[in-house]
Coordinates of C-alpha atoms in Angstrom, one line a residue:
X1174 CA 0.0 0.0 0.0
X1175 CA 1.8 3.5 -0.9
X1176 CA 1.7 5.8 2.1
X1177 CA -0.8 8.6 1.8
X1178 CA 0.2 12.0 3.9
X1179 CA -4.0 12.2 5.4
X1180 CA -1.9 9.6 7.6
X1181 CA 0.5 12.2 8.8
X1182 CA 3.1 10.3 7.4
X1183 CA 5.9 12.5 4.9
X1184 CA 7.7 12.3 1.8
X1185 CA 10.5 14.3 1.4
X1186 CA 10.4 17.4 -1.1
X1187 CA 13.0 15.4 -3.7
X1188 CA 11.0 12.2 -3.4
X1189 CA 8.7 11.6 -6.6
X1190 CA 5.6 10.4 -4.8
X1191 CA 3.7 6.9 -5.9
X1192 CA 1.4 7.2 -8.8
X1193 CA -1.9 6.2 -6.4
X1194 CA -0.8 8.5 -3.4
X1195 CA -0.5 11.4 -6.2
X1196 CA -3.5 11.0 -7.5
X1197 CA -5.0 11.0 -4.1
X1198 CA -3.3 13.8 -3.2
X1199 CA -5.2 16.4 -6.3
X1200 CA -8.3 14.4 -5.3
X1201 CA -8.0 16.1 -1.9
X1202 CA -7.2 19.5 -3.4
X1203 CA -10.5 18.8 -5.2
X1204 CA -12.6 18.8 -2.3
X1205 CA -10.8 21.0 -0.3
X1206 CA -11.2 23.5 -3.1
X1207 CA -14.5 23.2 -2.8
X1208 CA -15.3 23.7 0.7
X1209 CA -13.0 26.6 0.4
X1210 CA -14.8 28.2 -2.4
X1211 CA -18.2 27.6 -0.3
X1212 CA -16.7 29.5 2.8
X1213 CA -14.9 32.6 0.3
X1214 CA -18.3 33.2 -1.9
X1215 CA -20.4 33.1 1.1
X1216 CA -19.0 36.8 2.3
X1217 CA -20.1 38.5 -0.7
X1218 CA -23.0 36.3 -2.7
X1219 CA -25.2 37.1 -0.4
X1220 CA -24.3 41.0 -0.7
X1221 CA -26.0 41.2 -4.7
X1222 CA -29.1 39.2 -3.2
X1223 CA -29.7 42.1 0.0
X1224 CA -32.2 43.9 -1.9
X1225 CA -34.5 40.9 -2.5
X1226 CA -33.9 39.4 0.9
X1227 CA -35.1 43.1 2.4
X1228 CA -37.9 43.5 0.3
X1229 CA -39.1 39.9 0.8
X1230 CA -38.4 40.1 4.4
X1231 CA -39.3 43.4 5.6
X1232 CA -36.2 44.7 7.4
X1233 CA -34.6 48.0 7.6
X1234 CA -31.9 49.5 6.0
X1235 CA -30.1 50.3 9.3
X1236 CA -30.8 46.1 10.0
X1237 CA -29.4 45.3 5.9
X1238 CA -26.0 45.4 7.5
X1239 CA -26.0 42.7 10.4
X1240 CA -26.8 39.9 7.2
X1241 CA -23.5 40.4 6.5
X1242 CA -22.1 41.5 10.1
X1243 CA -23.2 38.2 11.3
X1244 CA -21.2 36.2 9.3
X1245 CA -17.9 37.9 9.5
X1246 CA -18.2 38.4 13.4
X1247 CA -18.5 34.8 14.3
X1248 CA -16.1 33.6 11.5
X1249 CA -13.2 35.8 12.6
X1250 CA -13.9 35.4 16.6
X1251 CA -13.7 32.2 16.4
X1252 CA -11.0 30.9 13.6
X1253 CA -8.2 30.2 15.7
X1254 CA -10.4 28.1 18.2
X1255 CA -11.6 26.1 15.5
X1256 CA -8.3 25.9 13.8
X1257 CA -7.2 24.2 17.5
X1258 CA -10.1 22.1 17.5
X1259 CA -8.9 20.0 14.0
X1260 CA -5.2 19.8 15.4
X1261 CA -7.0 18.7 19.2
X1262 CA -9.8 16.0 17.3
X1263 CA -8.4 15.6 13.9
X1264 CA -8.6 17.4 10.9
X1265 CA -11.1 15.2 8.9
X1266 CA -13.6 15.7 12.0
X1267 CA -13.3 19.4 11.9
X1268 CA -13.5 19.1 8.2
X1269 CA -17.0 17.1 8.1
X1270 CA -18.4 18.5 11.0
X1271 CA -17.8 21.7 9.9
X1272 CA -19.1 21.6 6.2
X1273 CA -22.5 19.6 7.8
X1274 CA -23.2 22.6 10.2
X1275 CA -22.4 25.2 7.0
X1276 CA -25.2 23.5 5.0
X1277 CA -27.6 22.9 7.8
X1278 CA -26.7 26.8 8.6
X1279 CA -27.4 27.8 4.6
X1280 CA -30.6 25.8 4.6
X1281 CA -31.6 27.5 7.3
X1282 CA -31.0 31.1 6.2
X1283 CA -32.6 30.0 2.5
X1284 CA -36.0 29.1 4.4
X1285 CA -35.6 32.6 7.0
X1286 CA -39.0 34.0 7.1
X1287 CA -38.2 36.6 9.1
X1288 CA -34.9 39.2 9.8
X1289 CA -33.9 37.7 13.4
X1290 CA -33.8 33.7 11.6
X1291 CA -31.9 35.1 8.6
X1292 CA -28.9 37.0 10.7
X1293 CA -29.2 33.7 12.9
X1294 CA -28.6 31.5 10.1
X1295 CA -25.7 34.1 9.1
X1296 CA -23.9 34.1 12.5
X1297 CA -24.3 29.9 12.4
X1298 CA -22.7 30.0 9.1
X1299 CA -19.8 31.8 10.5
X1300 CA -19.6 29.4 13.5
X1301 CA -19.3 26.3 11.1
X1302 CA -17.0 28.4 8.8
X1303 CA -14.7 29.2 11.7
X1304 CA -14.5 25.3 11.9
X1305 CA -14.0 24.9 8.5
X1306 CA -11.5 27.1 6.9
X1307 CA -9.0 26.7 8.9
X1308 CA -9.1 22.5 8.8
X1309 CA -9.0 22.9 4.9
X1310 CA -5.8 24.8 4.5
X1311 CA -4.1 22.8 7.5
X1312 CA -5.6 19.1 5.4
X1313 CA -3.4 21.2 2.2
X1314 CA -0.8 22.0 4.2
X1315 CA -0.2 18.6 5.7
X1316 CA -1.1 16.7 2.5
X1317 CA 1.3 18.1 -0.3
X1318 CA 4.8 18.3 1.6
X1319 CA 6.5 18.3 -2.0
X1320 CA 7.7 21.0 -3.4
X1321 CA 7.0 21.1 -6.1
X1322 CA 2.9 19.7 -5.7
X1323 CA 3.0 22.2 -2.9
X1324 CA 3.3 25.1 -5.2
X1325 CA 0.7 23.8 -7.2
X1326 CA -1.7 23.1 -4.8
X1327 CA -1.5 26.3 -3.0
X1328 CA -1.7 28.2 -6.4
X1329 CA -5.2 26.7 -6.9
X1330 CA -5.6 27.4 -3.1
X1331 CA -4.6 30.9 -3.4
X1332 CA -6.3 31.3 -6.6
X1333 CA -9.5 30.5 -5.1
X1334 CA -9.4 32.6 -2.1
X1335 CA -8.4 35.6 -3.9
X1336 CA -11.0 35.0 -6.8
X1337 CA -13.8 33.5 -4.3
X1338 CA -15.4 36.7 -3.7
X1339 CA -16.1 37.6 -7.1
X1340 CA -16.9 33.9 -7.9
X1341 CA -19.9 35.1 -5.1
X1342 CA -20.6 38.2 -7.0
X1343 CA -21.3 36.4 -10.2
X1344 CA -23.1 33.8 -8.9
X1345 CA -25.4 35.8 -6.3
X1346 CA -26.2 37.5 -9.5
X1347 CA -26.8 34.3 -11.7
X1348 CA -29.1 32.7 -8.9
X1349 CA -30.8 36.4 -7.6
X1350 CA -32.3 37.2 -11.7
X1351 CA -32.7 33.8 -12.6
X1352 CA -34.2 32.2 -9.4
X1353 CA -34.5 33.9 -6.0
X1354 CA -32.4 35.2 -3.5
X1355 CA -32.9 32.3 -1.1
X1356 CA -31.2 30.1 -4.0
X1357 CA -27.9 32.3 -2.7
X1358 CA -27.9 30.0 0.4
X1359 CA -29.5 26.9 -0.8
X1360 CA -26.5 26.4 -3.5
X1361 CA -24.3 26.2 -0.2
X1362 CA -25.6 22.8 -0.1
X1363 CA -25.0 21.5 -3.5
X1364 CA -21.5 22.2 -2.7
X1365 CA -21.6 20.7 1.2
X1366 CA -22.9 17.5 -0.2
X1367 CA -20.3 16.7 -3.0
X1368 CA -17.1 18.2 -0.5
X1369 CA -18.3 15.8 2.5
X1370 CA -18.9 12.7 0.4
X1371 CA -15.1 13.4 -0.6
X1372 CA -14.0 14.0 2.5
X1373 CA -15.6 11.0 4.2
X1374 CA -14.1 8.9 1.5
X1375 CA -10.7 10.3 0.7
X1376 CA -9.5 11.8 4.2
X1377 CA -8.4 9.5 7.6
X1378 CA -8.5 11.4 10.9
X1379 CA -4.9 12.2 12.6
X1380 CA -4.7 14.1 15.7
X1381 CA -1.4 15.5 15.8
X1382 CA -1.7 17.8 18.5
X1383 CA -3.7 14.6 20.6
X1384 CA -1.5 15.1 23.6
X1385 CA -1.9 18.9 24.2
X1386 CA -5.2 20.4 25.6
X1387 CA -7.3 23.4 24.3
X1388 CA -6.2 26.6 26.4
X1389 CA -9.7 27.5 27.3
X1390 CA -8.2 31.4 28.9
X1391 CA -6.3 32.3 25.6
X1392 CA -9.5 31.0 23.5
X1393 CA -11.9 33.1 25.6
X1394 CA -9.4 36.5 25.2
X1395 CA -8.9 36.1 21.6
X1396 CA -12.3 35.1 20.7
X1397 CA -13.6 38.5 22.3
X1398 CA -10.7 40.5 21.0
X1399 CA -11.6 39.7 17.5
X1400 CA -15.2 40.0 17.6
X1401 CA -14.8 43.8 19.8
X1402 CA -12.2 44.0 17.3
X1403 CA -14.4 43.4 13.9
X1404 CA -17.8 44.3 15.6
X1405 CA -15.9 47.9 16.1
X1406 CA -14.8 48.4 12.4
X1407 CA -18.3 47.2 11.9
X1408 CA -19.8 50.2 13.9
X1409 CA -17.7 52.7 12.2
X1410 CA -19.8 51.7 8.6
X1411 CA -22.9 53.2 10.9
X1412 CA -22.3 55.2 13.3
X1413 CA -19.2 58.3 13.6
X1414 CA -15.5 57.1 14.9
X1415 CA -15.9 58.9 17.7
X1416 CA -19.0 56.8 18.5
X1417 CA -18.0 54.7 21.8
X1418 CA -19.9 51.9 20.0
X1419 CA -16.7 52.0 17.6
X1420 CA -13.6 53.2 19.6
X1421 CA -14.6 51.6 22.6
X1422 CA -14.8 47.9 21.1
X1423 CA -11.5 49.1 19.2
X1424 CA -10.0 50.1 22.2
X1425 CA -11.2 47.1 24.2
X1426 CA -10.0 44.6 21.2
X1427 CA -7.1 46.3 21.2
X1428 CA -6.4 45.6 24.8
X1429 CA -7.8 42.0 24.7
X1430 CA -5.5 40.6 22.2
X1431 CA -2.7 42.1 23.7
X1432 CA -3.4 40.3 26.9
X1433 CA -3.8 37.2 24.5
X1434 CA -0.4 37.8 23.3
X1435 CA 1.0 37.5 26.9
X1436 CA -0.8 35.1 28.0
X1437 CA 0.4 32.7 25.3
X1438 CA 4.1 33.2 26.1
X1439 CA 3.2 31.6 29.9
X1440 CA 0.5 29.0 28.5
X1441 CA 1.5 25.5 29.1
X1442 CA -0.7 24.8 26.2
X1443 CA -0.7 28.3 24.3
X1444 CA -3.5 28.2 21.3
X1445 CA -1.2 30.3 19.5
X1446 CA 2.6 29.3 20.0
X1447 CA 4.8 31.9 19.6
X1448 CA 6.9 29.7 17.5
X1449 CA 4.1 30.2 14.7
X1450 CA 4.9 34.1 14.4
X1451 CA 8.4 34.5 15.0
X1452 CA 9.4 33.0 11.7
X1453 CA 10.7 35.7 9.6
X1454 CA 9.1 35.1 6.2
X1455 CA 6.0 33.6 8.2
X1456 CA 5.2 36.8 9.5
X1457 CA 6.0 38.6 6.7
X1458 CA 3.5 36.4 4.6
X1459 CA 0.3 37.3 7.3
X1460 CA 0.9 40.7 7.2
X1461 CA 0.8 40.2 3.6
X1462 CA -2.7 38.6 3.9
X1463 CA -3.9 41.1 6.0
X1464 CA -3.0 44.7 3.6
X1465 CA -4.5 42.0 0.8
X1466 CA -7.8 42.0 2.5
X1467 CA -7.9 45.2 3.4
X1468 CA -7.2 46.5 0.2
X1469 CA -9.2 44.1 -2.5
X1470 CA -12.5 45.1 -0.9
X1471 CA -11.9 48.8 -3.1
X1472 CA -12.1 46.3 -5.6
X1473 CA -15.3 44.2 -5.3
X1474 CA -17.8 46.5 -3.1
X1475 CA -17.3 49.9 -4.9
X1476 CA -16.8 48.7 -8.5
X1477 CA -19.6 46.6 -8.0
X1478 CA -21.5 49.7 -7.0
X1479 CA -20.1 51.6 -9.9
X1480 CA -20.8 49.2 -12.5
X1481 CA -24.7 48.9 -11.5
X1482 CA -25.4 51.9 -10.6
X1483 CA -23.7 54.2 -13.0
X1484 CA -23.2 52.4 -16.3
X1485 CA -26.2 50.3 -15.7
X1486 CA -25.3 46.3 -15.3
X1487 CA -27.5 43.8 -13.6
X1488 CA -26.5 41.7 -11.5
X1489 CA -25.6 39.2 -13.5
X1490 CA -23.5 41.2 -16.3
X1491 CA -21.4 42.7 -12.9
X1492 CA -20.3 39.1 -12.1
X1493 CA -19.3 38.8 -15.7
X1494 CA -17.7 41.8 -15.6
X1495 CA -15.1 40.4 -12.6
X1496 CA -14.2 37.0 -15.0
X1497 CA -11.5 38.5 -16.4
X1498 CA -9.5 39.6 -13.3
X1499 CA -10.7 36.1 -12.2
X1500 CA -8.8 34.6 -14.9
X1501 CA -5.7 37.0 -14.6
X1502 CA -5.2 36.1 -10.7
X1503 CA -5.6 32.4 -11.7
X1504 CA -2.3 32.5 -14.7
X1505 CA -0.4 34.9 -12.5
X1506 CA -1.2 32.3 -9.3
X1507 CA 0.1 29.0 -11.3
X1508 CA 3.1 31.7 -12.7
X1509 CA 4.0 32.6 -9.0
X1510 CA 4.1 29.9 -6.8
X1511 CA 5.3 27.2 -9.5
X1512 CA 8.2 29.7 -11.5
X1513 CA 8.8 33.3 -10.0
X1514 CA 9.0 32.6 -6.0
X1515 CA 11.1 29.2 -6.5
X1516 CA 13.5 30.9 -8.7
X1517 CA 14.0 34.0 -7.1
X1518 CA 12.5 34.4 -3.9
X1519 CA 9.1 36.4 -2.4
X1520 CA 11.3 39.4 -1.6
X1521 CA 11.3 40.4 -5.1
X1522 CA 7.6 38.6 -6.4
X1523 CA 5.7 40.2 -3.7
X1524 CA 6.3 43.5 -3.4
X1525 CA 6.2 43.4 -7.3
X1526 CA 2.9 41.9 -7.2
X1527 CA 1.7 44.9 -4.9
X1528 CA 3.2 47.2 -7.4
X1529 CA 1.3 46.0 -10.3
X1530 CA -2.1 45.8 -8.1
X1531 CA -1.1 49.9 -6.7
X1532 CA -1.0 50.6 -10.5
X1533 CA -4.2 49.0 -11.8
X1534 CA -6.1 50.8 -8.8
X1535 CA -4.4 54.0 -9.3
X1536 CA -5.5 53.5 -12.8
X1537 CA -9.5 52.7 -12.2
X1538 CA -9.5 56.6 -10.3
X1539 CA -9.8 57.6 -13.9
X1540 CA -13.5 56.9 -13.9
X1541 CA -16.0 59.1 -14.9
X1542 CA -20.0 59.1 -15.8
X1543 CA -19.9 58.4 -19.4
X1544 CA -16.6 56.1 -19.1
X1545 CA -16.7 52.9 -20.8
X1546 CA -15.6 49.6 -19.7
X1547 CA -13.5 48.5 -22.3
X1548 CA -11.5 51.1 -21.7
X1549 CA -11.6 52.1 -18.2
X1550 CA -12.1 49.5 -16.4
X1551 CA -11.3 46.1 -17.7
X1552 CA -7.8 47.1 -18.2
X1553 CA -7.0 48.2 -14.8
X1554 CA -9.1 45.0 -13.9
X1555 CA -6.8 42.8 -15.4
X1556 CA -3.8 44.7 -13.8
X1557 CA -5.2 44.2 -10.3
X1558 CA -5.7 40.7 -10.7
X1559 CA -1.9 40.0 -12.0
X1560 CA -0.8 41.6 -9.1
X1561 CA -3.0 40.2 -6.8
X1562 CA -2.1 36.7 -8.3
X1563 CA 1.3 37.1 -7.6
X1564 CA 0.7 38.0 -4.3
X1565 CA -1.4 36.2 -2.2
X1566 CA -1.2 32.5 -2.9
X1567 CA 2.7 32.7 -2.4
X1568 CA 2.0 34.4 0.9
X1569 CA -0.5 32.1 1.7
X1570 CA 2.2 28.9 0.8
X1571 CA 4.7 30.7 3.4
X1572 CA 2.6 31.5 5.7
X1573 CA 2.0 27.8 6.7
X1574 CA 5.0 26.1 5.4
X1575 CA 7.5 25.0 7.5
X1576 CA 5.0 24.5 10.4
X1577 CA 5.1 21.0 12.9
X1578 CA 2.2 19.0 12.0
X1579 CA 0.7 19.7 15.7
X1580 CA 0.5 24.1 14.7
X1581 CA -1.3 23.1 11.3
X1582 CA -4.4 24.1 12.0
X1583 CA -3.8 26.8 14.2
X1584 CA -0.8 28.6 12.1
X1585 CA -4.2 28.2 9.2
X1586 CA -6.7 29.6 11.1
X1587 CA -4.3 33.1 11.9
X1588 CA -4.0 33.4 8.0
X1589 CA -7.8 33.4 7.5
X1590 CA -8.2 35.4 10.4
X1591 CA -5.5 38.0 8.9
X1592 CA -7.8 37.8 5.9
X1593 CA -11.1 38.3 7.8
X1594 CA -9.7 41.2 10.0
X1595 CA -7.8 42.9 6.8
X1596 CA -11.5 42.7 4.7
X1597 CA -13.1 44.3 8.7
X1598 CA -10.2 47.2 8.6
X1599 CA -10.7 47.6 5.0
X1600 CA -14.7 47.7 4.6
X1601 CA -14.5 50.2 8.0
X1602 CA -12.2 52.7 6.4
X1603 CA -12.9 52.7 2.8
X1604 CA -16.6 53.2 3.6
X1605 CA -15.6 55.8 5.9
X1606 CA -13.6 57.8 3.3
X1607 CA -15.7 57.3 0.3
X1608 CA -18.7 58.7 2.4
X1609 CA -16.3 61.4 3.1
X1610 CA -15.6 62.4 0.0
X1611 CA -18.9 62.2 -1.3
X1612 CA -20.3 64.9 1.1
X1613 CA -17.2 67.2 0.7
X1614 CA -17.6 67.0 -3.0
X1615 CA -21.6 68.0 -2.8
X1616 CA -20.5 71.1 -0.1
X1617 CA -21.9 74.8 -1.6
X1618 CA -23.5 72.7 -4.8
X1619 CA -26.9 71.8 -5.7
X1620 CA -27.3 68.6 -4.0
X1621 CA -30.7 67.5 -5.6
X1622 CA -29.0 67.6 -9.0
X1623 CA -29.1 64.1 -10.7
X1624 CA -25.5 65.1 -12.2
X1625 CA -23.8 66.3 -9.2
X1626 CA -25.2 63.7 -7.3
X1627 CA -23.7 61.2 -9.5
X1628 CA -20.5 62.9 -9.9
X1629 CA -20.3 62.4 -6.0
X1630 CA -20.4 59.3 -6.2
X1631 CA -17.7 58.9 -8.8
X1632 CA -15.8 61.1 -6.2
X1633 CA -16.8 58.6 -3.2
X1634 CA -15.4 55.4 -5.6
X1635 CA -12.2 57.1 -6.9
X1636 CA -11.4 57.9 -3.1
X1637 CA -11.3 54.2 -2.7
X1638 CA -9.9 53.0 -5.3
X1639 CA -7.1 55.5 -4.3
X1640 CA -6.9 54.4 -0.9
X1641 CA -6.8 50.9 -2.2
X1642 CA -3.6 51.8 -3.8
X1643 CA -1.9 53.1 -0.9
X1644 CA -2.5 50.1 1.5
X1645 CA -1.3 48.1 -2.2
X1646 CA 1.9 50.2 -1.7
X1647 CA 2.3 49.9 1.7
X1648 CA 2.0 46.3 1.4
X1649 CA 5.1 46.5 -1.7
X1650 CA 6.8 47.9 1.4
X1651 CA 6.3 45.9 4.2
X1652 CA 6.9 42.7 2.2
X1653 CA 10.2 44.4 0.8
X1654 CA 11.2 45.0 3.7
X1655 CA 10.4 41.4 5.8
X1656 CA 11.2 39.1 3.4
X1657 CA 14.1 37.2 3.6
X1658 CA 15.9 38.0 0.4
X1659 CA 17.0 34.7 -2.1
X1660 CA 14.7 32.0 -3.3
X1661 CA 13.3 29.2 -1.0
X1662 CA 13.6 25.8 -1.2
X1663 CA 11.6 23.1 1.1
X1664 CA 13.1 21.3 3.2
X1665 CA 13.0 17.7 3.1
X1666 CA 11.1 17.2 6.1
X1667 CA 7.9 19.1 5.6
X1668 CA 7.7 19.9 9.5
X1669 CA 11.1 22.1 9.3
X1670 CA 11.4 25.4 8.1
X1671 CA 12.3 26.5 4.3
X1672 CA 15.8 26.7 3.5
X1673 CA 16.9 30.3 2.2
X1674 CA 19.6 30.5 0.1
X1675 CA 21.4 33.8 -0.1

């Protein structure tokens, strides 16, 4: 029988692996793509379908908010814990139980008949995604320990989580014109059923942290940092920064994760080991997931707005409209991890990565009311998604390689939580400045001019995109500037760190 690495067993990075165990090994990635994809569109297909839900539904707009609030504040309070859960009970556990809850949770949400079922459907979905996410990238990280299937598999990895959300755009659209809203959860489950019957089949359950025990103090401090944390960038969407419903969750997230921080460094079981984050290029790489985040929401949510609002597009044709920054991320993810960051190192792919995403968003501030989308758009679209393809499934690859087999799941929860929090930070601010600049712009004019209203908006968008840019630069940076410089090479046990030759 060839070994397969579900097992926890490993082959070394210069060892061609058995035929059968290979082909195993891209069955995973299969299914593990899947459930991924499920978790990724589910933060912004439900965003197109809002309008239909409300009207159906009755709710406010002050409520529309909290059907997307729910989701992200469970997933991101509670990632790490459920990243220590698949390392505690085993990763194929975590895996099933956590794709069952997400489609019992979607099911739920697609038969709401009322606002308080549909956010509780939402917050359940996060709860099961928090279990979830993090047990899929820990199952890739632990399955493909050659280097070069590694690099493969974490480009279609990448690839997907970069791409996911506007995978959920298009599809919230397709679904929303052609069937109903509710058919933006219910598809959750067409996906749930064909990812669990792979995982039942194709994954064994190995417990590699078996012997440690969950540290329940450092779960309940970064659990409630987080969610003060993104509840607080949440409040700053609705109410003024100076609210104490926003600085004061900041402020108290602020001061919770710090004492999480401390706390782990005395843990006798710390759900965080410092030994994830002290790695150079580790850190380096979530910090690069994090500016990501923050800055490809400019991307979906206000283009998305500009597309269907100002030149017109339905739902549908604005999912469309993403498939070609889709496609670039996807070349430019196979280019990165397979050729660019094996030959010469993240230092230099990286930050050029950011580069090219800074331009193509620098580029999209040329926007106007009559601008077309061959020309002023699609472009730049393209642009961003090169960059963004060279960028984060690289960083995603570091950010969990070299990790023991009993951190898997917990060093993979941090990089979705650095996601989560980036797209929190991002959303808060962006929103914040766009509003801004809308209501400057329409100071000592006529505001109940269709024109200048419009041209506000345009104004409120270009801000963005702008600011979009600068956290793309500051990212070029920061990743300059943490990177080890040289290319990397795996080492031959996958539990070790990369090798870095200078």
């Amino acid at each position: 029988m060839p070994q397969t690495l579900t097992k926890g067993t490993r082959t070394g990075a210069t060892d061609a692996p058995p035929a059968e165990a290979s082909k195993r090994r891209w069955w995973i990635l299969a299914i593990i793509g899947i459930a991924q994809l499920m978790v990724v569109l589910d933060a912004t297909i439900v965003n197109i379908a809002l309008p239909s839900a409300q009207a159906d539904l009755g709710f406010s707009d002050g409520n529309r908010q909290w059907i997307v609030t729910a989701y992200s504040l469970a997933f991101a309070s509670l990632l790490l814990l459920g990243g220590r859960i698949a390392d505690l009970f085993g990763r194929k556990t975590a895996f099933l139980v956590g794709i069952a809850g997400f489609a019992a949770a979607s099911m739920l949400g697609g038969v709401s008949t009322s606002f308080g079922m549909l956010v509780t459907a939402r917050a359940l979905q996060g709860v099961f995604g928090a279990l979830l996410a993090p047990a899929a990238l820990s199952l890739l990280n632990t399955t493909f320990t050659d280097a070069k299937e590694r690099a493969k598999a974490f480009s279609v990895y990448g690839a997907i989580a970069g791409a996911g959300g506007a995978v959920g755009l298009l599809l919230g659209g397709v679904l929303t014109d052609a069937l109903d809203w509710r058919w933006t959860l219910f598809v959750n489950v067409v996906f749930a059923i064909v990812a669990f019957a792979g995982g039942w089949m194709l994954l064994t359950n190995h417990r590699d942290a078996a012997n440690s025990k969950l540290d329940l103090p450092g779960t309940l401090l970064v659990s409630t940092g987080l969610f003060s944390l993104v509840y607080g960038f949440s409040n700053a969407e609705t109410h003024d920064w100076s609210s104490p419903a926003t600085w004061g969750f900041l402020t108290a997230g602020g001061i919770l994760l710090a004492a999480f921080a401390w706390w782990q460094t005395r843990a006798k079981h710390p759900l965080l080991p410092m030994r994830v984050l002290l790695d150079r290029n580790r850190a380096a790489s979530f910090i690069t997931v994090l500016i990501t985040g923050a800055g490809m929401f400019g991307v979906f949510l206000f283009l998305t707005y500009y597309l269907q609002l100002n030149l017109g597009f339905s739902p549908t044709k604005t999912g469309v409209a993403f498939l070609p920054m889709m496609a670039a991320l996807m070349v430019m993810a196979q280019v990165s991890t397979t050729i660019l960051v094996p030959r010469i190192g993240p230092k230099a792919v990286i930050p050029a990565g950011f580069a090219i995403a800074a331009v193509g968003m620098a580029w999209l501030t040329g926007i106007g009311i009559g601008s077309s989308f061959s020309t002023a758009v699609l472009p730049q679209l393209l642009l961003v998604g090169a960059g963004l393809g060279m960028v984060m499934p690289p960083a995603m690859s570091m950010a969990t390689s070299g990790i023991a087999p009993e951190d898997a799941g917990v060093a993979s929860a941090t990089v979705n939580t650095m996601q989560q929090v980036g797209g929190s930070i991002g959303t808060a601010l962006l929103n914040t400045l766009a509003a801004s600049a809308a209501t400057s712009y329409l100071s000592g004019k006529d505001a109940t001019d269709k024109l200048v209203q419009a041209q506000s908006t345009i104004e409120s968008y270009t801000t963005a995109f702008w600011w979009s840019a600068g956290f793309f630069v500051a990212g070029a940076l920061i990743a300059f500037l943490l990177y080890r410089r040289g290319k990397l090479e795996q080492a031959s046990d996958a539990s070790a760190a990369p090798v870095v030759h200078m």
